[in-house]
CSV table of C-alpha atoms in Angstrom, one decimal:
chain,number,residue,atom,x,y,z
A,1,UNK,CA,33.6,17.1,-2.6
A,2,UNK,CA,30.4,15.4,-0.6
A,3,UNK,CA,31.4,11.9,0.4
A,4,UNK,CA,29.1,9.3,-0.8
A,5,UNK,CA,26.9,7.9,1.7
A,6,UNK,CA,25.5,4.1,1.9
A,7,UNK,CA,23.0,2.4,4.0
A,8,UNK,CA,22.6,-1.2,4.4
A,9,UNK,CA,19.3,-3.2,5.0
A,10,UNK,CA,19.5,-6.9,6.5
A,11,UNK,CA,16.4,-9.2,6.4
A,12,UNK,CA,16.9,-12.5,8.6
A,13,UNK,CA,14.3,-14.6,6.8
A,14,UNK,CA,12.9,-18.0,7.5
A,15,UNK,CA,14.7,-19.5,4.4
A,16,UNK,CA,17.6,-16.9,3.9
A,17,UNK,CA,19.2,-13.9,5.0
A,18,UNK,CA,19.3,-11.0,2.6
A,19,UNK,CA,21.7,-8.1,2.6
A,20,UNK,CA,20.9,-4.9,0.1
A,21,UNK,CA,23.3,-2.1,0.2
A,22,UNK,CA,21.6,1.2,-1.2
A,23,UNK,CA,22.8,4.7,-1.8
A,24,UNK,CA,20.9,7.1,0.2
A,25,UNK,CA,19.0,8.1,-3.1
A,26,UNK,CA,17.8,4.5,-2.9
A,27,UNK,CA,20.0,3.2,-5.8
A,28,UNK,CA,20.8,-0.4,-5.3
A,29,UNK,CA,24.5,-0.8,-5.1
A,30,UNK,CA,25.2,-4.5,-4.2
A,31,UNK,CA,23.0,-7.4,-2.5
A,32,UNK,CA,23.5,-11.0,-1.3
A,33,UNK,CA,21.6,-13.9,-0.2
A,34,UNK,CA,22.7,-16.7,1.8
A,35,UNK,CA,20.2,-19.5,2.6
A,36,UNK,CA,20.0,-22.2,5.4
A,37,UNK,CA,18.0,-25.6,6.5
A,38,UNK,CA,14.4,-25.6,7.8
A,39,UNK,CA,14.7,-29.0,9.7
A,40,UNK,CA,11.1,-30.6,9.8
A,41,UNK,CA,12.0,-34.1,11.5
A,42,UNK,CA,8.1,-34.7,11.8
A,43,UNK,CA,4.8,-33.3,10.9
A,44,UNK,CA,4.8,-30.6,13.7
A,45,UNK,CA,8.4,-29.5,14.2
A,46,UNK,CA,10.1,-26.9,12.1
A,47,UNK,CA,13.4,-25.7,13.6
A,48,UNK,CA,16.6,-24.0,12.3
A,49,UNK,CA,20.1,-24.0,13.9
A,50,UNK,CA,20.6,-20.2,15.1
A,51,UNK,CA,24.2,-20.5,14.4
A,52,UNK,CA,23.9,-21.0,10.7
A,53,UNK,CA,21.6,-18.2,10.6
A,54,UNK,CA,24.3,-15.8,12.5
A,55,UNK,CA,27.0,-16.9,10.0
A,56,UNK,CA,24.7,-16.0,7.1
A,57,UNK,CA,24.0,-12.7,8.5
A,58,UNK,CA,28.1,-12.3,8.9
A,59,UNK,CA,28.4,-13.6,5.2
A,60,UNK,CA,25.7,-11.6,3.8
A,61,UNK,CA,27.0,-8.2,5.2
A,62,UNK,CA,30.7,-9.6,4.3
A,63,UNK,CA,29.9,-10.4,0.8
A,64,UNK,CA,28.0,-7.0,-0.1
A,65,UNK,CA,30.8,-5.1,1.4
A,66,UNK,CA,33.1,-7.0,-0.8
A,67,UNK,CA,31.1,-6.6,-3.8
A,68,UNK,CA,30.4,-2.9,-3.5
A,69,UNK,CA,34.2,-2.1,-2.7
A,70,UNK,CA,32.7,0.9,-0.8
A,71,UNK,CA,34.8,2.4,1.8
A,72,UNK,CA,33.3,1.4,5.4
A,73,UNK,CA,33.6,4.8,6.7
A,74,UNK,CA,30.9,5.8,4.0
A,75,UNK,CA,28.5,3.2,5.7
A,76,UNK,CA,26.2,5.3,7.4
A,77,UNK,CA,24.0,2.6,9.2
A,78,UNK,CA,23.0,-1.1,9.0
A,79,UNK,CA,19.3,-1.5,9.8
A,80,UNK,CA,17.5,-5.0,10.5
A,81,UNK,CA,14.3,-6.8,9.6
A,82,UNK,CA,13.7,-10.2,11.0
A,83,UNK,CA,11.0,-13.4,10.7
A,84,UNK,CA,8.5,-13.0,13.3
A,85,UNK,CA,7.7,-15.5,16.4
A,86,UNK,CA,11.0,-17.6,16.5
A,87,UNK,CA,12.3,-18.8,20.1
A,88,UNK,CA,15.5,-20.0,21.3
A,89,UNK,CA,16.0,-21.0,25.0
A,90,UNK,CA,19.4,-19.7,26.3
A,91,UNK,CA,21.4,-21.3,29.1
A,92,UNK,CA,23.2,-19.8,32.0
A,93,UNK,CA,26.3,-19.5,29.8
A,94,UNK,CA,24.6,-17.7,27.1
A,95,UNK,CA,24.4,-20.7,24.8
A,96,UNK,CA,21.5,-22.3,22.9
A,97,UNK,CA,19.7,-25.2,24.5
A,98,UNK,CA,17.4,-25.4,21.5
A,99,UNK,CA,17.5,-24.9,18.0
A,100,UNK,CA,15.6,-21.7,16.7
A,101,UNK,CA,11.9,-22.9,16.8
A,102,UNK,CA,10.2,-21.1,13.9
A,103,UNK,CA,6.7,-19.9,13.4
A,104,UNK,CA,5.9,-22.9,11.5
A,105,UNK,CA,6.4,-25.2,14.6
A,106,UNK,CA,3.3,-26.9,15.7
A,107,UNK,CA,4.1,-28.8,19.0
A,108,UNK,CA,2.7,-26.2,21.3
A,109,UNK,CA,-0.7,-26.6,19.7
A,110,UNK,CA,-2.5,-28.4,22.7
A,111,UNK,CA,-1.3,-25.3,24.8
A,112,UNK,CA,-2.5,-22.9,22.2
A,113,UNK,CA,-5.8,-24.5,22.5
A,114,UNK,CA,-5.9,-24.5,26.3
A,115,UNK,CA,-4.7,-21.1,26.6
A,116,UNK,CA,-7.3,-19.9,24.0
A,117,UNK,CA,-10.2,-22.1,25.9
A,118,UNK,CA,-9.4,-22.3,29.3
A,119,UNK,CA,-6.7,-19.4,30.3
A,120,UNK,CA,-8.5,-16.1,29.3
A,121,UNK,CA,-6.6,-16.3,25.7
A,122,UNK,CA,-9.0,-14.0,24.2
A,123,UNK,CA,-8.4,-11.4,26.7
A,124,UNK,CA,-4.5,-11.7,26.3
A,125,UNK,CA,-4.8,-11.3,22.6
A,126,UNK,CA,-6.7,-8.0,23.0
A,127,UNK,CA,-4.1,-6.6,24.9
A,128,UNK,CA,-0.9,-8.3,23.1
A,129,UNK,CA,-1.9,-8.1,19.6
A,130,UNK,CA,-1.0,-11.7,18.7
A,131,UNK,CA,-3.8,-14.3,18.0
A,132,UNK,CA,-3.1,-17.3,20.2
A,133,UNK,CA,-1.9,-19.8,18.2
A,134,UNK,CA,1.2,-22.4,18.0
A,135,UNK,CA,3.3,-19.7,16.2
A,136,UNK,CA,3.6,-17.4,19.2
A,137,UNK,CA,6.4,-17.2,21.5
A,138,UNK,CA,3.6,-17.3,24.2
A,139,UNK,CA,2.5,-20.8,23.3
A,140,UNK,CA,5.8,-22.3,22.7
A,141,UNK,CA,7.1,-21.1,26.2
A,142,UNK,CA,4.1,-22.3,28.2
A,143,UNK,CA,4.7,-25.5,26.5
A,144,UNK,CA,8.3,-25.7,27.2
A,145,UNK,CA,7.5,-24.7,30.7
A,146,UNK,CA,4.9,-27.1,31.3
A,147,UNK,CA,5.9,-30.2,29.4
A,148,UNK,CA,9.5,-29.7,29.4
A,149,UNK,CA,10.5,-29.0,33.0
A,150,UNK,CA,14.2,-30.2,32.5
A,151,UNK,CA,14.8,-28.0,29.6
A,152,UNK,CA,12.7,-25.1,31.5
A,153,UNK,CA,15.0,-25.3,34.6
A,154,UNK,CA,17.9,-24.7,32.5
A,155,UNK,CA,16.8,-21.7,30.5
A,156,UNK,CA,18.0,-18.2,31.5
A,157,UNK,CA,16.7,-16.4,28.7
A,158,UNK,CA,13.7,-17.0,25.9
A,159,UNK,CA,15.0,-15.1,22.8
A,160,UNK,CA,14.2,-14.7,19.1
A,161,UNK,CA,16.9,-14.8,16.3
A,162,UNK,CA,17.4,-11.4,15.9
A,163,UNK,CA,18.2,-11.1,19.7
A,164,UNK,CA,20.7,-13.9,19.5
A,165,UNK,CA,22.1,-12.1,16.4
A,166,UNK,CA,22.3,-8.6,18.5
A,167,UNK,CA,23.9,-10.7,21.7
A,168,UNK,CA,26.4,-12.2,19.6
A,169,UNK,CA,27.4,-8.8,18.3
A,170,UNK,CA,26.9,-6.4,21.1
A,171,UNK,CA,26.7,-8.8,24.3
A,172,UNK,CA,23.3,-7.3,25.1
A,173,UNK,CA,19.9,-9.3,25.1
A,174,UNK,CA,17.5,-6.5,23.5
A,175,UNK,CA,14.1,-7.3,21.8
A,176,UNK,CA,12.5,-4.3,19.6
A,177,UNK,CA,8.7,-3.4,20.2
A,178,UNK,CA,8.0,-4.7,16.8
A,179,UNK,CA,9.3,-8.3,17.4
A,180,UNK,CA,8.1,-8.1,21.0
A,181,UNK,CA,4.4,-7.6,19.8
A,182,UNK,CA,4.3,-10.6,17.9
A,183,UNK,CA,5.1,-12.7,20.8
A,184,UNK,CA,1.5,-12.6,22.7
A,185,UNK,CA,3.7,-11.4,25.8
A,186,UNK,CA,3.8,-7.4,24.9
A,187,UNK,CA,1.3,-5.1,26.2
A,188,UNK,CA,0.6,-2.9,23.4
A,189,UNK,CA,-0.7,0.1,25.3
A,190,UNK,CA,2.0,-0.1,28.1
A,191,UNK,CA,4.9,-0.9,25.9
A,192,UNK,CA,5.7,-3.4,28.5
A,193,UNK,CA,5.5,-7.1,29.2
A,194,UNK,CA,1.7,-8.1,30.1
A,195,UNK,CA,1.6,-9.8,33.5
A,196,UNK,CA,-1.1,-12.2,33.0
A,197,UNK,CA,0.6,-13.4,29.7
A,198,UNK,CA,3.7,-13.9,31.9
A,199,UNK,CA,1.9,-15.9,34.3
A,200,UNK,CA,0.1,-18.1,31.7
A,201,UNK,CA,3.5,-18.7,30.3
A,202,UNK,CA,4.9,-19.4,33.8
A,203,UNK,CA,7.8,-17.0,33.5
A,204,UNK,CA,8.7,-13.5,35.1
A,205,UNK,CA,10.1,-10.7,32.9
A,206,UNK,CA,13.6,-11.2,33.8
A,207,UNK,CA,13.7,-14.4,31.5
A,208,UNK,CA,12.9,-12.0,28.4
A,209,UNK,CA,15.1,-9.5,26.7
A,210,UNK,CA,14.7,-5.8,27.6
A,211,UNK,CA,12.1,-3.8,25.5
A,212,UNK,CA,13.5,-1.2,23.1
A,213,UNK,CA,12.3,1.2,20.1
A,214,UNK,CA,12.6,-0.1,16.6
A,215,UNK,CA,14.5,3.1,16.3
A,216,UNK,CA,17.1,2.1,18.8
A,217,UNK,CA,20.7,2.8,17.7
A,218,UNK,CA,23.4,0.2,18.9
A,219,UNK,CA,27.4,0.7,18.3
A,220,UNK,CA,30.6,-1.2,19.4
A,221,UNK,CA,30.3,-4.2,17.5
A,222,UNK,CA,32.5,-7.0,18.5
A,223,UNK,CA,35.7,-6.3,16.7
A,224,UNK,CA,36.5,-9.7,15.1
A,225,UNK,CA,32.9,-9.8,13.6
A,226,UNK,CA,33.4,-6.4,12.6
A,227,UNK,CA,36.3,-7.4,10.7
A,228,UNK,CA,34.7,-10.3,9.2
A,229,UNK,CA,32.0,-8.3,7.7
A,230,UNK,CA,34.4,-5.7,6.4
A,231,UNK,CA,32.9,-2.8,8.4
A,232,UNK,CA,34.0,-0.5,11.2
A,233,UNK,CA,33.5,-1.6,14.8
A,234,UNK,CA,31.9,1.7,15.5
A,235,UNK,CA,29.2,1.3,12.6
A,236,UNK,CA,25.8,2.4,13.9
A,237,UNK,CA,23.4,-0.5,13.9
A,238,UNK,CA,19.4,0.1,13.9
A,239,UNK,CA,17.8,-2.9,15.6
A,240,UNK,CA,14.8,-2.2,13.4
A,241,UNK,CA,11.6,-4.3,13.1
A,242,UNK,CA,9.7,-7.2,12.0
A,243,UNK,CA,9.7,-8.2,8.2
A,244,UNK,CA,6.0,-7.8,8.0
A,245,UNK,CA,5.6,-4.2,9.3
A,246,UNK,CA,8.9,-3.3,7.3
A,247,UNK,CA,7.3,-4.6,4.0
A,248,UNK,CA,4.5,-2.1,4.1
A,249,UNK,CA,7.0,0.4,4.1
A,250,UNK,CA,8.9,-1.1,1.4
A,251,UNK,CA,5.8,-1.1,-0.8
A,252,UNK,CA,4.8,2.2,0.0
A,253,UNK,CA,1.5,1.2,1.6
A,254,UNK,CA,2.0,3.6,4.6
A,255,UNK,CA,-0.4,6.0,4.1
A,256,UNK,CA,-4.0,6.0,6.0
A,257,UNK,CA,-6.4,3.5,3.5
A,258,UNK,CA,-3.5,1.6,1.6
A,259,UNK,CA,-3.5,-1.9,2.0
A,260,UNK,CA,-0.5,-4.1,1.3
A,261,UNK,CA,-1.2,-7.5,-0.1
A,262,UNK,CA,1.9,-10.2,-0.3
A,263,UNK,CA,1.6,-13.6,-1.6
A,264,UNK,CA,4.9,-15.8,-1.8
A,265,UNK,CA,4.9,-19.5,-0.4
A,266,UNK,CA,2.4,-18.0,2.4
A,267,UNK,CA,0.8,-14.6,2.1
A,268,UNK,CA,-0.3,-11.7,4.6
A,269,UNK,CA,-2.6,-8.4,4.2
A,270,UNK,CA,-1.8,-5.2,6.2
A,271,UNK,CA,-2.4,-1.9,6.9
A,272,UNK,CA,-0.8,0.9,9.0
A,273,UNK,CA,-2.8,2.7,11.6
A,274,UNK,CA,-1.7,5.4,14.1
A,275,UNK,CA,-2.6,3.8,17.4
A,276,UNK,CA,-2.8,0.0,18.4
A,277,UNK,CA,-6.3,-1.8,17.7
A,278,UNK,CA,-7.3,-5.2,18.0
A,279,UNK,CA,-10.0,-7.2,16.6
A,280,UNK,CA,-13.2,-8.2,19.1
A,281,UNK,CA,-13.6,-11.6,17.0
A,282,UNK,CA,-10.0,-12.3,17.1
A,283,UNK,CA,-9.1,-12.3,13.6
A,284,UNK,CA,-6.4,-10.0,12.8
A,285,UNK,CA,-2.9,-9.1,14.4
A,286,UNK,CA,-1.6,-5.8,15.7
A,287,UNK,CA,2.2,-5.6,15.7
A,288,UNK,CA,4.5,-2.1,16.2
A,289,UNK,CA,6.1,-0.6,13.5
A,290,UNK,CA,7.3,2.3,15.7
A,291,UNK,CA,5.1,4.2,18.8
A,292,UNK,CA,3.2,6.3,16.4
A,293,UNK,CA,2.6,3.9,13.3
A,294,UNK,CA,1.1,0.1,14.1
A,295,UNK,CA,0.4,-2.3,11.6
A,296,UNK,CA,-2.9,-4.6,11.6
A,297,UNK,CA,-3.4,-7.4,9.4
A,298,UNK,CA,-3.7,-11.2,8.8
A,299,UNK,CA,-1.1,-13.8,7.7
A,300,UNK,CA,-2.3,-16.9,5.9
A,301,UNK,CA,-0.5,-20.2,5.7
A,302,UNK,CA,-1.7,-20.7,1.8
A,303,UNK,CA,-0.2,-18.7,-0.7
A,304,UNK,CA,1.8,-19.9,-3.7
A,305,UNK,CA,2.3,-23.4,-1.9
A,306,UNK,CA,-1.3,-24.2,-3.1
A,307,UNK,CA,-0.2,-23.5,-6.9
A,308,UNK,CA,2.8,-25.7,-6.1
A,309,UNK,CA,1.1,-28.1,-4.8
A,310,UNK,CA,-1.3,-28.1,-7.9
A,311,UNK,CA,1.9,-28.3,-10.3
A,312,UNK,CA,3.5,-31.2,-8.3
A,313,UNK,CA,0.3,-33.1,-7.9
A,314,UNK,CA,-2.4,-32.5,-10.5
A,315,UNK,CA,-0.3,-31.3,-13.5
A,316,UNK,CA,2.4,-34.0,-14.4
A,317,UNK,CA,1.7,-33.8,-18.2
A,318,UNK,CA,1.5,-30.0,-18.0
A,319,UNK,CA,4.9,-30.1,-16.2
A,320,UNK,CA,6.2,-32.3,-19.0
A,321,UNK,CA,4.8,-30.2,-21.6
A,322,UNK,CA,6.6,-27.1,-20.2
A,323,UNK,CA,9.7,-28.7,-20.1
A,324,UNK,CA,9.7,-29.8,-23.6
A,325,UNK,CA,9.0,-26.3,-24.8
A,326,UNK,CA,11.1,-24.8,-22.4
A,327,UNK,CA,8.9,-22.6,-20.4
A,328,UNK,CA,7.8,-22.1,-16.9
A,329,UNK,CA,5.1,-24.8,-15.6
A,330,UNK,CA,3.2,-22.3,-14.0
A,331,UNK,CA,2.9,-20.1,-17.0
A,332,UNK,CA,1.2,-23.2,-18.7
A,333,UNK,CA,-1.0,-23.6,-15.6
A,334,UNK,CA,-2.2,-20.3,-15.6
A,335,UNK,CA,-3.0,-20.2,-19.3
A,336,UNK,CA,-5.2,-23.3,-19.1
A,337,UNK,CA,-7.0,-21.8,-15.8
A,338,UNK,CA,-7.3,-18.5,-18.2
A,339,UNK,CA,-10.0,-20.8,-20.4
A,340,UNK,CA,-12.3,-21.1,-17.8
A,341,UNK,CA,-14.7,-18.4,-16.3
A,342,UNK,CA,-14.5,-16.6,-13.0
A,343,UNK,CA,-15.9,-18.5,-10.5
A,344,UNK,CA,-14.8,-22.0,-12.0
A,345,UNK,CA,-18.3,-23.1,-13.0
A,346,UNK,CA,-19.3,-23.2,-9.3
A,347,UNK,CA,-16.3,-25.0,-8.1
A,348,UNK,CA,-15.2,-23.8,-4.8
A,349,UNK,CA,-11.6,-24.5,-3.3
A,350,UNK,CA,-10.6,-24.1,0.4
A,351,UNK,CA,-6.9,-23.8,0.4
A,352,UNK,CA,-6.1,-24.7,3.7
A,353,UNK,CA,-3.5,-27.5,2.8
A,354,UNK,CA,-1.3,-26.4,5.7
A,355,UNK,CA,-4.0,-25.4,8.1
A,356,UNK,CA,-4.5,-21.8,8.7
A,357,UNK,CA,-3.9,-19.0,10.6
A,358,UNK,CA,-6.0,-15.5,9.7
A,359,UNK,CA,-9.0,-15.3,9.7
A,360,UNK,CA,-9.5,-18.6,11.3
A,361,UNK,CA,-6.6,-19.3,13.5
A,362,UNK,CA,-7.2,-23.1,13.4
A,363,UNK,CA,-4.2,-25.3,12.8
A,364,UNK,CA,-6.6,-28.1,12.1
A,365,UNK,CA,-8.7,-26.8,9.1
A,366,UNK,CA,-8.3,-29.1,6.0
A,367,UNK,CA,-8.4,-28.2,2.3
A,368,UNK,CA,-11.5,-29.1,-0.2
A,369,UNK,CA,-12.9,-28.9,-3.5
A,370,UNK,CA,-16.7,-28.5,-3.1
A,371,UNK,CA,-19.1,-28.7,-5.9
A,372,UNK,CA,-17.5,-31.0,-8.5
A,373,UNK,CA,-19.3,-32.3,-11.1
A,374,UNK,CA,-18.8,-34.5,-14.2
A,375,UNK,CA,-18.5,-31.2,-16.1
A,376,UNK,CA,-15.5,-29.8,-14.3
A,377,UNK,CA,-12.1,-30.5,-15.6
A,378,UNK,CA,-8.3,-30.0,-14.6
A,379,UNK,CA,-8.5,-26.6,-15.9
A,380,UNK,CA,-11.6,-25.9,-13.5
A,381,UNK,CA,-9.5,-27.3,-10.4
A,382,UNK,CA,-6.5,-25.0,-11.3
A,383,UNK,CA,-8.8,-22.1,-11.5
A,384,UNK,CA,-10.6,-22.6,-8.4
A,385,UNK,CA,-7.1,-23.3,-6.6
A,386,UNK,CA,-6.2,-20.1,-7.6
A,387,UNK,CA,-9.3,-18.1,-6.6
A,388,UNK,CA,-9.6,-20.2,-3.4
A,389,UNK,CA,-6.2,-18.3,-2.4
A,390,UNK,CA,-7.4,-15.0,-2.9
A,391,UNK,CA,-10.8,-15.7,-1.5
A,392,UNK,CA,-9.5,-16.5,1.9
A,393,UNK,CA,-7.1,-13.4,1.8
A,394,UNK,CA,-10.3,-11.5,0.8
A,395,UNK,CA,-11.8,-12.4,4.0
A,396,UNK,CA,-8.9,-11.2,6.2
A,397,UNK,CA,-9.4,-8.0,4.2
A,398,UNK,CA,-13.0,-7.9,5.4
A,399,UNK,CA,-11.8,-8.1,9.1
A,400,UNK,CA,-9.3,-5.6,8.4
A,401,UNK,CA,-11.6,-3.1,6.7
A,402,UNK,CA,-13.8,-3.1,9.9
A,403,UNK,CA,-10.8,-2.0,11.9
A,404,UNK,CA,-10.0,0.9,9.8
A,405,UNK,CA,-11.3,4.3,10.4
A,406,UNK,CA,-11.1,5.1,6.8
A,407,UNK,CA,-12.0,3.6,3.3
A,408,UNK,CA,-9.3,1.6,1.4
A,409,UNK,CA,-7.7,3.9,-1.1
A,410,UNK,CA,-5.1,1.6,-2.6
A,411,UNK,CA,-4.3,-2.2,-2.9
A,412,UNK,CA,-0.4,-2.4,-3.1
A,413,UNK,CA,0.4,-6.1,-4.1
A,414,UNK,CA,4.0,-8.0,-4.1
A,415,UNK,CA,5.4,-11.5,-3.6
A,416,UNK,CA,5.8,-14.2,-6.5
A,417,UNK,CA,2.3,-14.2,-7.4
A,418,UNK,CA,2.7,-10.7,-8.7
A,419,UNK,CA,4.3,-12.3,-11.7
A,420,UNK,CA,1.1,-13.8,-12.9
A,421,UNK,CA,-1.4,-11.4,-14.9
A,422,UNK,CA,-4.1,-13.7,-14.2
A,423,UNK,CA,-3.6,-13.7,-10.5
A,424,UNK,CA,-3.2,-10.0,-10.3
A,425,UNK,CA,-6.2,-9.3,-12.0
A,426,UNK,CA,-8.3,-11.9,-9.9
A,427,UNK,CA,-7.1,-10.1,-6.7
A,428,UNK,CA,-8.4,-6.7,-8.6
A,429,UNK,CA,-12.0,-8.8,-9.3
A,430,UNK,CA,-12.4,-10.3,-5.9
A,431,UNK,CA,-11.3,-7.6,-3.6
A,432,UNK,CA,-13.4,-4.9,-6.2
A,433,UNK,CA,-10.5,-2.7,-5.6
A,434,UNK,CA,-7.8,-1.2,-8.0
A,435,UNK,CA,-4.5,-3.0,-7.8
A,436,UNK,CA,-1.0,-1.5,-8.2
A,437,UNK,CA,2.2,-3.5,-8.4
A,438,UNK,CA,5.1,-1.7,-7.0
A,439,UNK,CA,8.4,-1.9,-8.3
A,440,UNK,CA,10.0,-2.8,-5.3
A,441,UNK,CA,12.8,-5.1,-4.6
A,442,UNK,CA,13.3,-6.9,-1.1
A,443,UNK,CA,10.7,-4.4,0.1
A,444,UNK,CA,11.7,-5.5,3.9
A,445,UNK,CA,15.4,-4.7,3.3
A,446,UNK,CA,14.2,-0.8,1.8
A,447,UNK,CA,11.8,-0.7,4.6
A,448,UNK,CA,14.6,-1.5,7.3
A,449,UNK,CA,16.5,1.4,5.4
A,450,UNK,CA,13.9,3.8,5.8
A,451,UNK,CA,13.3,3.0,9.2
A,452,UNK,CA,17.3,3.6,9.8
A,453,UNK,CA,16.8,6.9,8.2
A,454,UNK,CA,13.8,7.8,10.5
A,455,UNK,CA,15.6,6.8,13.4
A,456,UNK,CA,18.6,9.0,12.6
A,457,UNK,CA,15.8,12.2,11.9
A,458,UNK,CA,17.2,12.1,8.4
A,459,UNK,CA,13.6,11.7,7.2
A,460,UNK,CA,10.6,13.1,9.1
A,461,UNK,CA,8.2,10.7,7.3
A,462,UNK,CA,8.2,7.5,5.6
A,463,UNK,CA,6.3,8.9,2.5
A,464,UNK,CA,9.5,9.5,1.0
A,465,UNK,CA,9.4,5.8,-0.2
A,466,UNK,CA,7.3,7.2,-3.1
A,467,UNK,CA,10.8,8.7,-4.7
A,468,UNK,CA,12.3,5.2,-4.3
A,469,UNK,CA,9.8,3.3,-5.9
A,470,UNK,CA,7.6,3.2,-8.9
A,471,UNK,CA,4.8,0.9,-10.2
A,472,UNK,CA,5.1,-1.7,-12.6
A,473,UNK,CA,1.4,-2.7,-13.2
A,474,UNK,CA,-2.2,-1.7,-12.6
A,475,UNK,CA,-5.6,-3.4,-12.7
A,476,UNK,CA,-8.9,-2.4,-12.4
A,477,UNK,CA,-11.8,-4.5,-11.4
A,478,UNK,CA,-13.7,-5.9,-14.0
A,479,UNK,CA,-17.6,-5.4,-13.2
A,480,UNK,CA,-18.8,-8.7,-14.8
A,481,UNK,CA,-16.1,-10.7,-12.8
A,482,UNK,CA,-16.9,-9.0,-9.6
A,483,UNK,CA,-20.4,-10.0,-10.2
A,484,UNK,CA,-19.7,-13.6,-10.1
A,485,UNK,CA,-17.3,-13.5,-7.3
A,486,UNK,CA,-19.7,-11.9,-4.8
A,487,UNK,CA,-22.4,-14.4,-5.8
A,488,UNK,CA,-19.8,-17.1,-4.4
A,489,UNK,CA,-18.1,-15.4,-1.6
A,490,UNK,CA,-20.9,-16.2,0.7
A,491,UNK,CA,-20.6,-19.7,0.0
A,492,UNK,CA,-16.9,-19.8,0.6
A,493,UNK,CA,-17.1,-18.3,4.0
A,494,UNK,CA,-20.2,-20.3,5.0
A,495,UNK,CA,-18.7,-23.8,4.1
A,496,UNK,CA,-15.6,-23.1,6.4
A,497,UNK,CA,-17.9,-22.4,9.2
A,498,UNK,CA,-20.1,-25.2,8.8
A,499,UNK,CA,-17.0,-27.6,8.4
A,500,UNK,CA,-15.6,-26.5,11.6
A,501,UNK,CA,-16.3,-29.9,13.8
A,502,UNK,CA,-15.6,-32.1,10.7
A,503,UNK,CA,-12.0,-30.4,10.4
A,504,UNK,CA,-11.5,-31.4,14.1
A,505,UNK,CA,-12.7,-35.1,13.4
A,506,UNK,CA,-10.3,-35.4,10.2
A,507,UNK,CA,-7.5,-33.8,11.7
A,508,UNK,CA,-7.8,-36.2,14.8
A,509,UNK,CA,-7.9,-39.1,12.3
A,510,UNK,CA,-5.1,-37.9,10.5
A,511,UNK,CA,-3.0,-37.3,13.6
A,512,UNK,CA,-3.5,-41.3,14.8
A,513,UNK,CA,-2.0,-42.2,11.3
A,514,UNK,CA,1.4,-40.2,11.8
């Protein structure tokens, strides 16, 4: 009789670590999610405790194994997904000197500006694929090396959170091409550390981990940790890739012309291409999935977080009503936004409440309502805010389509926003594209497992994902809505260009208030 075969996908995220156990046929057997704190003692700092995250990884895997009660011999492999851009300084004794500095940390912003303007930053971006921004380890390391000399002197290695986990499990500092390509220090064409980027950061390559393929297999896990996780020490571990690129596999947006749009708290838009490509205007990233699959796109800071701000700051009475009726406040807000015609009577909202990454790559941009009149009511403001998030994603989409060799064939959309029919339809209307919502749960974990099967030569293409997921909703653009949005898009784009200097002045003023 054939033994059942299982695979385990682990996603080390910014807010929690998820583990999902699948049968090889794709059926979910068990899942587990363990959260941890994000420490933000001031406006610029966003850190986590690396040991808390490591314990969450052990706990998530251990609990999935307990829940499923499978024989650990039947676990074929564990494959990893991880959030990008994290940085931990490690000392001579392999202990952390810093917390895990996350992508949201802004303390290196002055150095990001200096690299961009005075240190050949655009050329470095063109070779490394990571836009020059405080999120990137290039900016963070440059800041530590130049502004924190005592800390820099004690640092043996600069690593990310997945490297920390793998070092604890295997006593080996290794970074996969995917996470390395999100550091701003990795030459995409040579698959090696970039000499000029290292020089700018002020370090030599031996301060970074050894580079490995996303298909690299590790075995011989630390025995006491293996016991804690309920697995065999000889279990195969696939190093895997970053959460963003794996999400493209997990939502079945991997063929030429297929674009994945994700809106959670933040958002992203991505497509897979066969060779690395960077944008002459510096608007998009290019990250590795495998040596033959590269993902280009752009992340936005302002997704669902904008809707949450509207709920918390502008909608007290609606929230109160929702509580009394026992319904979700977001459903009430969506309902009142639906009463307003597309275009919100000419009210345009720029959703830059937390600076912005793509396409502007400027942490000093600020949000605004433009076009307010006495005729506008709260519902116009709610709808304009939702439209603003989609407009901004559309500007990233425009940059993406310039880099694609083929026309867009499908938009696959996921994330918390996909629960809202209004937002899904808005995406179809603003983009003027058919939108499909894949029936995909924990897409990064599924993507990690499919990468594991690919690494073990059990599949020869990621297209098998079609057998694993279906679709829940499809939306076609409404021609009348498309017409309205086409009239407003140039205004949305021109406003953010016109306000560049004003954003800087406001940001300077606000920083004096801190």
